[in-house]
Coordinates of C-alpha atoms in Angstrom, one line a residue:
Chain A
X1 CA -49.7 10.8 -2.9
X2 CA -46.2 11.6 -2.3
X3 CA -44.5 7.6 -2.0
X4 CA -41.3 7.6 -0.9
X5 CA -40.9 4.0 -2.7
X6 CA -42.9 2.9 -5.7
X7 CA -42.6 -0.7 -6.5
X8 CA -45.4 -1.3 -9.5
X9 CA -45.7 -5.3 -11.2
X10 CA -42.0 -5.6 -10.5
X11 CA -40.3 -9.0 -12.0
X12 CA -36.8 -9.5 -11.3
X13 CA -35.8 -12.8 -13.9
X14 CA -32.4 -15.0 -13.3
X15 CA -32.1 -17.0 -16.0
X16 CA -35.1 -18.9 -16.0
X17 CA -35.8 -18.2 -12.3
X18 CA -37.6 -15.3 -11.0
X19 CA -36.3 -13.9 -8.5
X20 CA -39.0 -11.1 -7.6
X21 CA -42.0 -12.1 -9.2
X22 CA -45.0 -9.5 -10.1
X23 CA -44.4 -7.4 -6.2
X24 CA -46.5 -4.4 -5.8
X25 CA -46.5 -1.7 -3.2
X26 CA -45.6 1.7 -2.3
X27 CA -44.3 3.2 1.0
X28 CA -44.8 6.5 2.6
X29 CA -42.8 8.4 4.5
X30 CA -42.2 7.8 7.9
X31 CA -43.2 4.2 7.7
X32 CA -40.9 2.0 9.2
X33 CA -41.1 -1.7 6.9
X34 CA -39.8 -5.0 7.5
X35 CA -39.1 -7.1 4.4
X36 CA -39.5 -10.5 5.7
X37 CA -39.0 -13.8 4.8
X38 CA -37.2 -17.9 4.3
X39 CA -34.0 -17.7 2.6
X40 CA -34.7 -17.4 -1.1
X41 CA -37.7 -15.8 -0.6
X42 CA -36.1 -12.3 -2.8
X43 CA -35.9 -10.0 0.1
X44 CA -32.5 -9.1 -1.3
X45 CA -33.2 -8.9 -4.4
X46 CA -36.4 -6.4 -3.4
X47 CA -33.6 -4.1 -1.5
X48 CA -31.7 -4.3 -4.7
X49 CA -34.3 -3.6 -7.0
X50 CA -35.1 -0.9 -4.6
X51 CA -31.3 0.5 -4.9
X52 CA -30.7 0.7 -8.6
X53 CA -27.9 -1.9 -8.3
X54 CA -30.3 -4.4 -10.0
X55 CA -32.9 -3.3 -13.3
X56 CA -36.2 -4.6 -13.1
X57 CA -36.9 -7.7 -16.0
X58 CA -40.3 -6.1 -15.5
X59 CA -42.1 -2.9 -14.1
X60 CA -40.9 0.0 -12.3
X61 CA -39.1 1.1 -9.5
X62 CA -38.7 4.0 -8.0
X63 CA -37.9 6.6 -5.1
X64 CA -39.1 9.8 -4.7
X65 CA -40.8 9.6 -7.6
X66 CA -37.4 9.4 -9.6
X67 CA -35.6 6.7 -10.8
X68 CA -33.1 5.1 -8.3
X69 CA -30.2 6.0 -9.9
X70 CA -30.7 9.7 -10.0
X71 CA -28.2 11.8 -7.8
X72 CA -31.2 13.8 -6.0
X73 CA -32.1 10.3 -4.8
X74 CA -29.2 9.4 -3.8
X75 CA -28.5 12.3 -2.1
X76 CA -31.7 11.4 0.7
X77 CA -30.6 7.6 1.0
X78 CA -28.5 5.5 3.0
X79 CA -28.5 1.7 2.9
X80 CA -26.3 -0.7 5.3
X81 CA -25.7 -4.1 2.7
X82 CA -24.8 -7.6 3.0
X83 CA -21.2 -8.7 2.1
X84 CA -19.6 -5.3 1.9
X85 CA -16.3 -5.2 3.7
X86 CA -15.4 -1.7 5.4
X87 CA -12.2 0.3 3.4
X88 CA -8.9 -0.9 4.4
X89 CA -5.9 1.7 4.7
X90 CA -7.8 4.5 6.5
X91 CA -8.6 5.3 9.6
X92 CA -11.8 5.3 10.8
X93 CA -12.7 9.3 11.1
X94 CA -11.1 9.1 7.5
X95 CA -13.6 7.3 6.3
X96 CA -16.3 9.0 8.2
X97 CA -15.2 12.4 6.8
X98 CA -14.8 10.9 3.1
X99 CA -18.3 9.3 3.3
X100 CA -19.7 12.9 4.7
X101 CA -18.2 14.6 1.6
X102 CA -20.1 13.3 -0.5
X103 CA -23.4 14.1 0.5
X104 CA -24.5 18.1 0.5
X105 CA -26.1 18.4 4.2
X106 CA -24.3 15.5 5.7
X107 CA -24.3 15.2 9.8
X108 CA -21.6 16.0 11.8
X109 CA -18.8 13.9 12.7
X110 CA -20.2 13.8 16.5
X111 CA -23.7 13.4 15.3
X112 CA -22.8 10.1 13.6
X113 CA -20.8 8.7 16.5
X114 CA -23.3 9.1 18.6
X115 CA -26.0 7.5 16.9
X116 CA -24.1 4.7 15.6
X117 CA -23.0 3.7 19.2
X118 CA -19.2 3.8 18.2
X119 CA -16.9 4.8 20.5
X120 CA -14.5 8.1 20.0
X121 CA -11.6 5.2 20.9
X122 CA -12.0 4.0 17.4
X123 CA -11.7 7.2 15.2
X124 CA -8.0 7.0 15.0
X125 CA -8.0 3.1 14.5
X126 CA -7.7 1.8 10.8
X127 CA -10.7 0.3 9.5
X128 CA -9.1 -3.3 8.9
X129 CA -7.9 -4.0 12.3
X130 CA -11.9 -3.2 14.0
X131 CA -13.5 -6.4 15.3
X132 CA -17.1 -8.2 13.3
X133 CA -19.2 -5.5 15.2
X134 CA -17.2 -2.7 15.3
X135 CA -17.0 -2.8 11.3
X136 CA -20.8 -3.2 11.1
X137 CA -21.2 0.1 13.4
X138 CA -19.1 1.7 10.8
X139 CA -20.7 0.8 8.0
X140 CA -24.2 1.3 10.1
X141 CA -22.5 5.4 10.5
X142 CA -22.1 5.4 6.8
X143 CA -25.4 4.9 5.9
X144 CA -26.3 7.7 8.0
X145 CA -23.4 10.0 6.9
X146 CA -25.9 12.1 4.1
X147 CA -28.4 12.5 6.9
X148 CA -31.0 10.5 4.9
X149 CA -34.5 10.7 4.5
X150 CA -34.7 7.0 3.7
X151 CA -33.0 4.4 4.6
X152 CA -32.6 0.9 3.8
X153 CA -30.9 -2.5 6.2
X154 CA -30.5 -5.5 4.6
X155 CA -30.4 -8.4 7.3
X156 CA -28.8 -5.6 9.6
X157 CA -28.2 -7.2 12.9
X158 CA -26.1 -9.8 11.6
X159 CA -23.1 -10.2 13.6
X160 CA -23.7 -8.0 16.0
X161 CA -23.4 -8.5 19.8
X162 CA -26.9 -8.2 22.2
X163 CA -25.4 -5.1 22.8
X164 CA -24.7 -3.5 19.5
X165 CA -27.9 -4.8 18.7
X166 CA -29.9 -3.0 21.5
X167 CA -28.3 -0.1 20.6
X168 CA -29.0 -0.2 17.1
X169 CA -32.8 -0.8 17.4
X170 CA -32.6 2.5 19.9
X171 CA -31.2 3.8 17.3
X172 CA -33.3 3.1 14.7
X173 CA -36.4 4.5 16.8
X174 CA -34.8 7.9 16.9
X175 CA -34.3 7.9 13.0
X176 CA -38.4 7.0 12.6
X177 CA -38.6 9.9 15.3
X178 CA -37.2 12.6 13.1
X179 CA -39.1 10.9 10.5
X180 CA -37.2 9.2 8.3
X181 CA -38.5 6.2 6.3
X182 CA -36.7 2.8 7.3
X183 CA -36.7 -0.8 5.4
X184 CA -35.0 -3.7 6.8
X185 CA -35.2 -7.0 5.7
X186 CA -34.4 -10.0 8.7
X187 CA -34.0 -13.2 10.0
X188 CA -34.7 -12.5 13.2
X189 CA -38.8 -12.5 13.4
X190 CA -38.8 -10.9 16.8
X191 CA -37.0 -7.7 15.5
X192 CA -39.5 -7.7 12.7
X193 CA -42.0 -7.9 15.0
X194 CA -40.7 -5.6 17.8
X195 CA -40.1 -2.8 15.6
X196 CA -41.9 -2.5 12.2
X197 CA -45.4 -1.1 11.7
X198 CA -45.9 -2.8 8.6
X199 CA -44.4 -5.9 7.2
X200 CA -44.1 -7.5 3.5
X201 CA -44.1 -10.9 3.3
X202 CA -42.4 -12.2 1.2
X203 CA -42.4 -16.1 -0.1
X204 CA -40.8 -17.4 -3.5
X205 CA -40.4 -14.0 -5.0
X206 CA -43.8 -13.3 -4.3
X207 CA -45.4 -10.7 -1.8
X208 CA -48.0 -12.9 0.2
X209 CA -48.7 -10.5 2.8
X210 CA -48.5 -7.0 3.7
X211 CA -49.7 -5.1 6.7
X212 CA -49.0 -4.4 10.7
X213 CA -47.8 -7.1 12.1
X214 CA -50.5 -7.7 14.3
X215 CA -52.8 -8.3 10.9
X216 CA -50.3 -10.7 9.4
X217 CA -50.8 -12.9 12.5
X218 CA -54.4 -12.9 12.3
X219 CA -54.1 -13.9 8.7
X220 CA -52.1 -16.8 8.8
X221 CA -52.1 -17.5 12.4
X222 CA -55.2 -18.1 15.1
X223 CA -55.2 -17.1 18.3
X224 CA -56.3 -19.4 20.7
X225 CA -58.5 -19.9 24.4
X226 CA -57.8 -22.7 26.3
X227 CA -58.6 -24.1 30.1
X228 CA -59.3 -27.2 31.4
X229 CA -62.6 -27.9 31.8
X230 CA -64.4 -30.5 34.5
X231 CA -65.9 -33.8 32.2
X232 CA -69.8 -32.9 32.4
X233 CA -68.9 -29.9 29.8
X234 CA -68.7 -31.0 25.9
X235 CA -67.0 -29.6 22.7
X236 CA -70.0 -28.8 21.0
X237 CA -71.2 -27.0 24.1
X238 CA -68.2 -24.5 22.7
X239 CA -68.5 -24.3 19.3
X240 CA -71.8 -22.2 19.3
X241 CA -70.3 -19.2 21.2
X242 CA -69.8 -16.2 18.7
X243 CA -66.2 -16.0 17.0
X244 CA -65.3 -19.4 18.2
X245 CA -64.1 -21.1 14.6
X246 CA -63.0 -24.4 16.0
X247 CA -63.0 -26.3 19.2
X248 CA -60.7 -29.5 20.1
X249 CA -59.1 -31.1 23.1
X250 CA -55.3 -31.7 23.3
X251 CA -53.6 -33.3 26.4
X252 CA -56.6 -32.7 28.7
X253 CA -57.1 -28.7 27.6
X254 CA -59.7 -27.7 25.5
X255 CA -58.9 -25.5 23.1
X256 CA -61.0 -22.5 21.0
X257 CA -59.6 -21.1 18.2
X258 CA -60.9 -17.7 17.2
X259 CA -59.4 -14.4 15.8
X260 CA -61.0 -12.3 18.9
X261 CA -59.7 -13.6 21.8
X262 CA -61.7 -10.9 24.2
X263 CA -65.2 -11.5 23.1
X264 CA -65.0 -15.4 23.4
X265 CA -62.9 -14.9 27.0
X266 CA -66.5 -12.6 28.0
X267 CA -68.6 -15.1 26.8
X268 CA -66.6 -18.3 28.3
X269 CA -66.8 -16.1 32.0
X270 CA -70.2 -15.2 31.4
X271 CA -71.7 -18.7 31.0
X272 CA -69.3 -20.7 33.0
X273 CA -68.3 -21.1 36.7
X274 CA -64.5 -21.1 37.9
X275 CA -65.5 -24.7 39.2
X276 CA -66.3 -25.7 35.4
X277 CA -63.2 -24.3 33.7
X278 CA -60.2 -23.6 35.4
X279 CA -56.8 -22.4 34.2
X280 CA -57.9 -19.9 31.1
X281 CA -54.4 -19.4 28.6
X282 CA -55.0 -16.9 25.5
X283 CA -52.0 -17.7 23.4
X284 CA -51.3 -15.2 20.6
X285 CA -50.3 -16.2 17.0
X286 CA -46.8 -15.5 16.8
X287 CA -44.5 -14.5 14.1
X288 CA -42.1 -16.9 14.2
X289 CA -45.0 -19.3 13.8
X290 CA -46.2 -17.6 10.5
X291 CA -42.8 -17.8 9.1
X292 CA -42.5 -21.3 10.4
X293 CA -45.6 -22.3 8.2
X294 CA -44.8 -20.6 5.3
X295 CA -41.3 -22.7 5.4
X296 CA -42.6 -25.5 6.3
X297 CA -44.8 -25.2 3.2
X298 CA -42.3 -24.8 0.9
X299 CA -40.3 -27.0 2.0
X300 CA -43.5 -29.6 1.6
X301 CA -43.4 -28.7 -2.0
Chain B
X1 CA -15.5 19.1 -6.1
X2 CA -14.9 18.8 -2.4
X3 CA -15.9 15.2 -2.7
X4 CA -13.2 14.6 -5.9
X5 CA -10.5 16.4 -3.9
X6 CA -11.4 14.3 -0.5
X7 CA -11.3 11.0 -2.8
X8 CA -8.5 11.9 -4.3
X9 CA -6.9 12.4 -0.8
X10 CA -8.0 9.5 0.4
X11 CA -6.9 7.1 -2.8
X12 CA -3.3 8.6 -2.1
X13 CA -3.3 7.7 1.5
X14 CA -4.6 4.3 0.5
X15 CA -1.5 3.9 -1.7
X16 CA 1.2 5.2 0.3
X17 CA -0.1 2.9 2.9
X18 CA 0.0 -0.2 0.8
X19 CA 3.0 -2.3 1.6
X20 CA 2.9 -3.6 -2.0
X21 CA 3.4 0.1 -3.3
X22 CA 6.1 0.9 -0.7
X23 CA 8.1 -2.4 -1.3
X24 CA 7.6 -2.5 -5.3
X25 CA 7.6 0.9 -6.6
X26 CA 9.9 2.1 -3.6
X27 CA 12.3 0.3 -2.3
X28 CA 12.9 -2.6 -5.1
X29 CA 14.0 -0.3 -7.9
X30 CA 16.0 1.7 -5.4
X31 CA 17.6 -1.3 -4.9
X32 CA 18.1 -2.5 -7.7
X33 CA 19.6 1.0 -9.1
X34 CA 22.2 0.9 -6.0
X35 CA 23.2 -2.6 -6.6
X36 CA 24.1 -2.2 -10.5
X37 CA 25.2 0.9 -10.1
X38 CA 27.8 0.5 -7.3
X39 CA 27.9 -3.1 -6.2
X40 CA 27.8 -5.2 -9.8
X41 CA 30.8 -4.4 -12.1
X42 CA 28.9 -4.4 -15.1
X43 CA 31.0 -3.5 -17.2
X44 CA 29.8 -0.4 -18.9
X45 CA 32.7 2.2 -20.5
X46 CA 31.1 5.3 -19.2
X47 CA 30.1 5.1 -15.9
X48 CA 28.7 8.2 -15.4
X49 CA 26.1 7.5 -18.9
X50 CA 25.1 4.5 -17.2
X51 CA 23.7 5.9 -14.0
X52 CA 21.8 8.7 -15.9
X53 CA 20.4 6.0 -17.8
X54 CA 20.1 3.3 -15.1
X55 CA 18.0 5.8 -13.2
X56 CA 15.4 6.5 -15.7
X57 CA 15.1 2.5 -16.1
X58 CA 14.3 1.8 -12.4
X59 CA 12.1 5.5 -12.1
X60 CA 9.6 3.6 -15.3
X61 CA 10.2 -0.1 -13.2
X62 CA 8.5 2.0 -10.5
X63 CA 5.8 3.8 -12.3
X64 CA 5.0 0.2 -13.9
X65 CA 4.6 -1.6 -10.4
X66 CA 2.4 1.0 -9.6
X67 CA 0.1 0.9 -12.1
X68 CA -0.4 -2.2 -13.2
X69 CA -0.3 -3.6 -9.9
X70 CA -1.1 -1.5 -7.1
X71 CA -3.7 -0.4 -9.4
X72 CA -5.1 -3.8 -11.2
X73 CA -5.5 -5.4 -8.0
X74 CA -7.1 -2.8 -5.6
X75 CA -9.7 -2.5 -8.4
X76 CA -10.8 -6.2 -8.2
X77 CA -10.6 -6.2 -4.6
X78 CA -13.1 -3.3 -4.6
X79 CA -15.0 -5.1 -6.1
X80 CA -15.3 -8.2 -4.9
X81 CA -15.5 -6.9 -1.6
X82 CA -18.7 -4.9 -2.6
X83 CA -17.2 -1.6 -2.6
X84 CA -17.7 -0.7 -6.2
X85 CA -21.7 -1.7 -5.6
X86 CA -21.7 0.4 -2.4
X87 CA -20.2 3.4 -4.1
X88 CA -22.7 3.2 -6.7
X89 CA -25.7 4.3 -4.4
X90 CA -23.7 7.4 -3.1
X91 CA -24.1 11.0 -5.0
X92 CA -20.4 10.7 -6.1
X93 CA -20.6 9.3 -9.5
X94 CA -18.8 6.6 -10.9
X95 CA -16.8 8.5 -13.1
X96 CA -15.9 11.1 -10.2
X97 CA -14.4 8.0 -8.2
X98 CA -12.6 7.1 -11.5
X99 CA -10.9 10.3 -12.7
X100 CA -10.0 10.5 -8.0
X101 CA -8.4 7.4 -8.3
X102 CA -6.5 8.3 -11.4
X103 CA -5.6 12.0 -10.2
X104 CA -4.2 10.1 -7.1
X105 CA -2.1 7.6 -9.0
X106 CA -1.0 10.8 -10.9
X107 CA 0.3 12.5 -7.2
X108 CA 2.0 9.1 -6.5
X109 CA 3.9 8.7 -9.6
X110 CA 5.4 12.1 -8.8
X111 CA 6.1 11.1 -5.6
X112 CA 8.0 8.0 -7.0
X113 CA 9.4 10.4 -9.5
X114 CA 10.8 12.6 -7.2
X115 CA 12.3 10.0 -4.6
X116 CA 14.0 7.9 -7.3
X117 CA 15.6 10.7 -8.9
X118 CA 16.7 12.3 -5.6
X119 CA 18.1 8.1 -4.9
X120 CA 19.9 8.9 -7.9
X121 CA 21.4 11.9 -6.9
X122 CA 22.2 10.6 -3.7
X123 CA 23.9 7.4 -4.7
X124 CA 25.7 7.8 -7.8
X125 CA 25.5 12.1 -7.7
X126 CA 24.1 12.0 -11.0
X127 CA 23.8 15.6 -12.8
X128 CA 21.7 16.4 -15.1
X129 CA 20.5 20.1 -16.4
X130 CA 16.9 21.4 -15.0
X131 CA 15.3 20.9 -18.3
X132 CA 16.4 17.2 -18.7
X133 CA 15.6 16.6 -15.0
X134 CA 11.6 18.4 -15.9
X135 CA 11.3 16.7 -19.1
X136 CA 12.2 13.5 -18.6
X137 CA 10.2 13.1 -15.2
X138 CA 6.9 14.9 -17.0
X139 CA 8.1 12.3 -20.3
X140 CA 7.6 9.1 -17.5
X141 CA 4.6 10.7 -16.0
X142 CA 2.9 11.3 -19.2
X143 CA 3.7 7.7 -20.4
X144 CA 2.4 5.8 -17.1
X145 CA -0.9 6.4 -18.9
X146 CA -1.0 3.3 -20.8
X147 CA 0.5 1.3 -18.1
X148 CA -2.7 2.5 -15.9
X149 CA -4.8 1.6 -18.8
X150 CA -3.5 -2.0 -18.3
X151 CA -4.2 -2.0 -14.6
X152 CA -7.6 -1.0 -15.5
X153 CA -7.8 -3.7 -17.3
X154 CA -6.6 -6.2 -15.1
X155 CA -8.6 -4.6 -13.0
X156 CA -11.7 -5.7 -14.7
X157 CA -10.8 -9.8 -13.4
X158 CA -12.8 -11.3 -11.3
X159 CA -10.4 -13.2 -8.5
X160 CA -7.5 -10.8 -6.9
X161 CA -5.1 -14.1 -6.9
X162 CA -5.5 -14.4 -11.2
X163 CA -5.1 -10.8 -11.0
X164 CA -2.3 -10.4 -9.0
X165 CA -0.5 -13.7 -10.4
X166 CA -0.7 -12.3 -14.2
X167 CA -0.3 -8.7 -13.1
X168 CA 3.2 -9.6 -11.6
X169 CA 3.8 -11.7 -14.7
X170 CA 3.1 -8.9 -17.2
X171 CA 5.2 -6.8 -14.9
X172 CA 8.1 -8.9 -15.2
X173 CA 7.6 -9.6 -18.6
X174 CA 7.4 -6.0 -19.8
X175 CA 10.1 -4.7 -17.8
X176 CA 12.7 -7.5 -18.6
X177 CA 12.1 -7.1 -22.8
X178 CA 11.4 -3.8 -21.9
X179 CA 15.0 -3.2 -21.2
X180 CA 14.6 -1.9 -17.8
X181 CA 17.0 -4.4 -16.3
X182 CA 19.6 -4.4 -18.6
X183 CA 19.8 -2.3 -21.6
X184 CA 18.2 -4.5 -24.9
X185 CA 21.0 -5.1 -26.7
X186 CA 22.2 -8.0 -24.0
X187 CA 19.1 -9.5 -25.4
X188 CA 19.1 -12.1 -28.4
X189 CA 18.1 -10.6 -32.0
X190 CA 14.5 -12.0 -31.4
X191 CA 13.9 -10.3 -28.3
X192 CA 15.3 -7.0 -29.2
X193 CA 13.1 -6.9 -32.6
X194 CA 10.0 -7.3 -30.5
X195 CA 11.2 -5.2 -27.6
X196 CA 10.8 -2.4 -30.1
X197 CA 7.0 -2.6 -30.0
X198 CA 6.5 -3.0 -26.4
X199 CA 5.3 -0.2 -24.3
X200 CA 7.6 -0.2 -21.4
X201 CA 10.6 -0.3 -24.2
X202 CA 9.5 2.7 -26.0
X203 CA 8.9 4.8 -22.6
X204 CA 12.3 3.9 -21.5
X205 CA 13.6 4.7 -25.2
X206 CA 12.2 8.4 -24.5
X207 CA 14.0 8.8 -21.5
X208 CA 17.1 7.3 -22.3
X209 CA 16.5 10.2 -25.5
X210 CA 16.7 12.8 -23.0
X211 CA 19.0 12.4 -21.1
X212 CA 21.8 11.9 -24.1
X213 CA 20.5 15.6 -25.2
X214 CA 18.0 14.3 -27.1
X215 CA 13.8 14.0 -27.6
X216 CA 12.2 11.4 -27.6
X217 CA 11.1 9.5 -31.4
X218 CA 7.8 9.8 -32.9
X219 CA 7.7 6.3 -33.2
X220 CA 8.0 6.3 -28.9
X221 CA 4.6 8.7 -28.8
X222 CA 3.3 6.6 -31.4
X223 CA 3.4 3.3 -30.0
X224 CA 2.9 4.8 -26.3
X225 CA -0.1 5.9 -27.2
X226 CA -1.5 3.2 -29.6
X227 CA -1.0 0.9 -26.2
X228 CA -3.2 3.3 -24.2
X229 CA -6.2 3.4 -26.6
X230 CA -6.0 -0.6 -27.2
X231 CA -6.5 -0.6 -23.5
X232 CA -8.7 2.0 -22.5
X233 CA -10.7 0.1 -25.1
X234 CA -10.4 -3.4 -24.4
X235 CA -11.4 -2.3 -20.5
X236 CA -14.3 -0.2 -22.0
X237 CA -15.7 -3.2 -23.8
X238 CA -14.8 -6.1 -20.5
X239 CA -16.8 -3.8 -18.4
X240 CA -20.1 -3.5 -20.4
X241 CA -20.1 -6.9 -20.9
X242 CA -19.9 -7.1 -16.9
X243 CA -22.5 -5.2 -16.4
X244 CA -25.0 -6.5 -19.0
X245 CA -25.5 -10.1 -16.8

């Protein structure tokens, strides 16, 4: 297989803390990832690691099959980082056509405009003097500027505007169009969940779960039926239908827990009348509820 | 190559846009030459040997501003504003974006070169023959080198303010002792003996050479270029040990 980004028993060591601690996995191209995560967790070290811009204590890294650092590899990335300031003295379209001169099949001044939701207004305007947002849609048009087959956000949205940010999700769906690879680590659990197919978890340097987003719920979350019920029905009544792991009542609502929600909604309709239960709420395990418990759980510790 | 000549480009815009560059390494030592030159009786028996030699001082003040600090502290602003990290994951190579940024200090100090001496010519009509005019601008062009070593090294600090506060006082420092305010032999004893084996002294020293009909000493290369190794070095070694955490 042809990964785009090998990441074999990689340990990252700080002094005596590790940072990134024994993370495996490889992505193909065309997926679109979300490194996700509490604060701490190493999803910026994993983009890092990723990068070249930090060696491995441990294991190996690479893209393409070549190590990070090679100029064939750089060549086919583009990455958007945290705390990097945009070029002072120059003027936007300066900076555009610098960045595009460095790659060998760059896109075209037009090309990146457009896709980075800036407006032609701001090509003449110096760099300094562009507002939180406007800087971040530069720097987002610089990690485009090679054309890149892979490309990598670290905590992206960041202050943008609703706006911006619409328009760089949109965005971001047209790059996994032409088929680029995309990895983004962020805070916002929605985003993670609105737009990646596959998700790496991430918790105290160690990858606790990987897959669609959809499976990652089912993992950590359950998914729940609930109704209210008249008083001749009991519990137990409930816990022998199929799937149903656990039944209990909360504020007059009986709920079943179960990770499949349709069979035990056929089976509940099936067996009882709308005069027995009444009301019927599926709720879905959401992300923000995963992360919650894994934060909550380290913060237990 | 298109990349190096579009950095390149771009690092001299980025200069001639820098107040600090315009203020320091332009008008200051234009200043400076017009007020001791035509406003401050200093003195001197031959007026007209004083402006030749006045002129070369302020040309090396300028070339000194420039690369010790314009340089020194737009290199540890680059990097603590994650520039330097950033330009390490695009295909232009680290030393590409060195030898850029050092070719477009180069096209500066000509630039400084050539506005200075016209100031000169302009202010105090000071005449000197092609071949003094050539060498002793290529002399000051060719001896910035160890003064951008020493902004490379500065540029290897970690906070712009400690670089920019002991940038401006090596500045001073070297350009006062130097001689490049007033000739060295104002100076006590002291001073003057160590003048000798400062840097800024001995490129001045090679100037003031040529333009009294002379060349400039061995002893001028010598110690030029002793400075410019100790500090291509020194930088060399700060840097690995940066990188090694």
């Amino acid at each position: 297989m042809n990964d785009v980004v090998t990441f074999y028993n990689v340990t990252k060591t700080y002094k005596d803390q590790k940072a990134v601690n024994e993370v495996s996995f490889s992505i193909q191209s065309g997926e679109i990832v979300a490194i996700l995560g509490p604060n701490g967790a190493g999803k910026s070290t994993t983009i890092m690691l990723m990068l070249g811009l930090l060696e491995p204590s441990l294991g190996l890294v690479q893209l393409f099959t070549h190590s990070p650092k090679e100029k064939l590899v750089r060549e086919r990335i583009g990455a958007m980082l945290q705390e990097v300031s945009v070029i002072d003295r120059l003027k936007v379209k300066e900076i555009l056509e610098l960045f595009r001169s460095y790659y060998s099949n760059p896109l075209s001044l037009s090309e990146l405009i457009k896709l980075s939701g800036m407006s032609t207004e701001l090509l003449n305007q110096r760099a300094e003097k562009l507002s939180g947002g406007q800087k971040r849609m530069l720097n987002f048009a610089l990690s485009l500027a090679g054309n890149p087959d892979l490309l990598f956000f670290d905590e992206p949205t960041v202050g943008m505007d609703i706006k911006a940010r619409a328009n760089f999700w949109n965005t971001i769906r047209i790059l996994k169009d032409k088929g680029k690879t995309i990895i983004f680590t962020t805070h916002y659990l929605q985003e993670a969940d609105d737009v990646a197919e596959r998700i790496l978890l991430l918790h105290d340097g160690k990858l606790v779960a990987d897959g669609h987003p959809s499976e990652i719920k089912k993992k950590i979350t359950k998914q729940s039926v609930s109704f209210l019920a008249s008083t001749d029905l009991t519990l137990d009544q409930f816990r022998s239908l199929p799937h149903v792991e656990d039944v209990y009542l909360e504020e007059g609502r009986i709920y079943l827990i179960t990770n499949d929600t349709d069979t035990v909604l056929f089976s509940l309709i099936k067996s009882n009348s709308s005069a027995e239960i009444s009301e019927i709420q599926i709720k879905q395990g959401r992300l923000d509820e995963v992360f919650e418990q894994l934060t909550l759980s380290k913060e237990a510790q | 190559m298109y990349a190096m000549w579009m950095q390149t480009k771009a690092e001299t815009l980025k200069v001639l846009r820098n107040p600090y560059y315009v203020f320091w390494s332009l008008a200051m030592p234009i200043l400076f030459y017009f007020l001791f030159t035509k406003i401050i009786n200093t003195g001197v028996d031959d007026k007209q040997q004083w402006h030749k030699h006045y002129l070369m001082s302020m040309t090396i003040f300028s070339i000194m501003g420039s690369s010790i600090m314009t340089l020194g502290i737009r290199l540890v602003q680059e990097r603590t504003e994650g520039w330097s990290r950033f330009m390490r994951i695009t295909p232009l190579s680290e030393y590409s974006y060195f030898i850029a940024k050092m070719m477009a200090q180069t096209v500066i100090h000509i630039l400084s070169i050539m506005v200075i001496f016209a100031a000169g010519i302009i202010i105090n009509g000071v005449s000197l023959s092609f071949q003094e005019w050539l060498l002793s601008g290529l002399w000051i062009l060719a001896g910035s080198l160890p003064f951008l070593a020493l902004g490379t090294l500065i540029g290897t600090m970690k906070r712009v303010d400690t670089a920019s506060g002991i940038s401006n006082i090596l500045y001073m420092a070297l350009a006062i002792m130097g001689g490049m305010w007033m000739p060295i032999e104002i100076l006590p004893r002291t001073m003057q003996a160590i003048a000798k084996w400062l840097p800024s002294y001995n490129l001045g020293n090679g100037a003031w050479e040529i333009i009294s009909g002379r060349y400039p000493e061995w002893f001028n290369v010598l110690i030029l270029s002793g400075y410019f190794f100790l500090f291509v070095i020194l930088s060399k070694y700060v840097r690995k040990k940066q990188e090694a955490i």
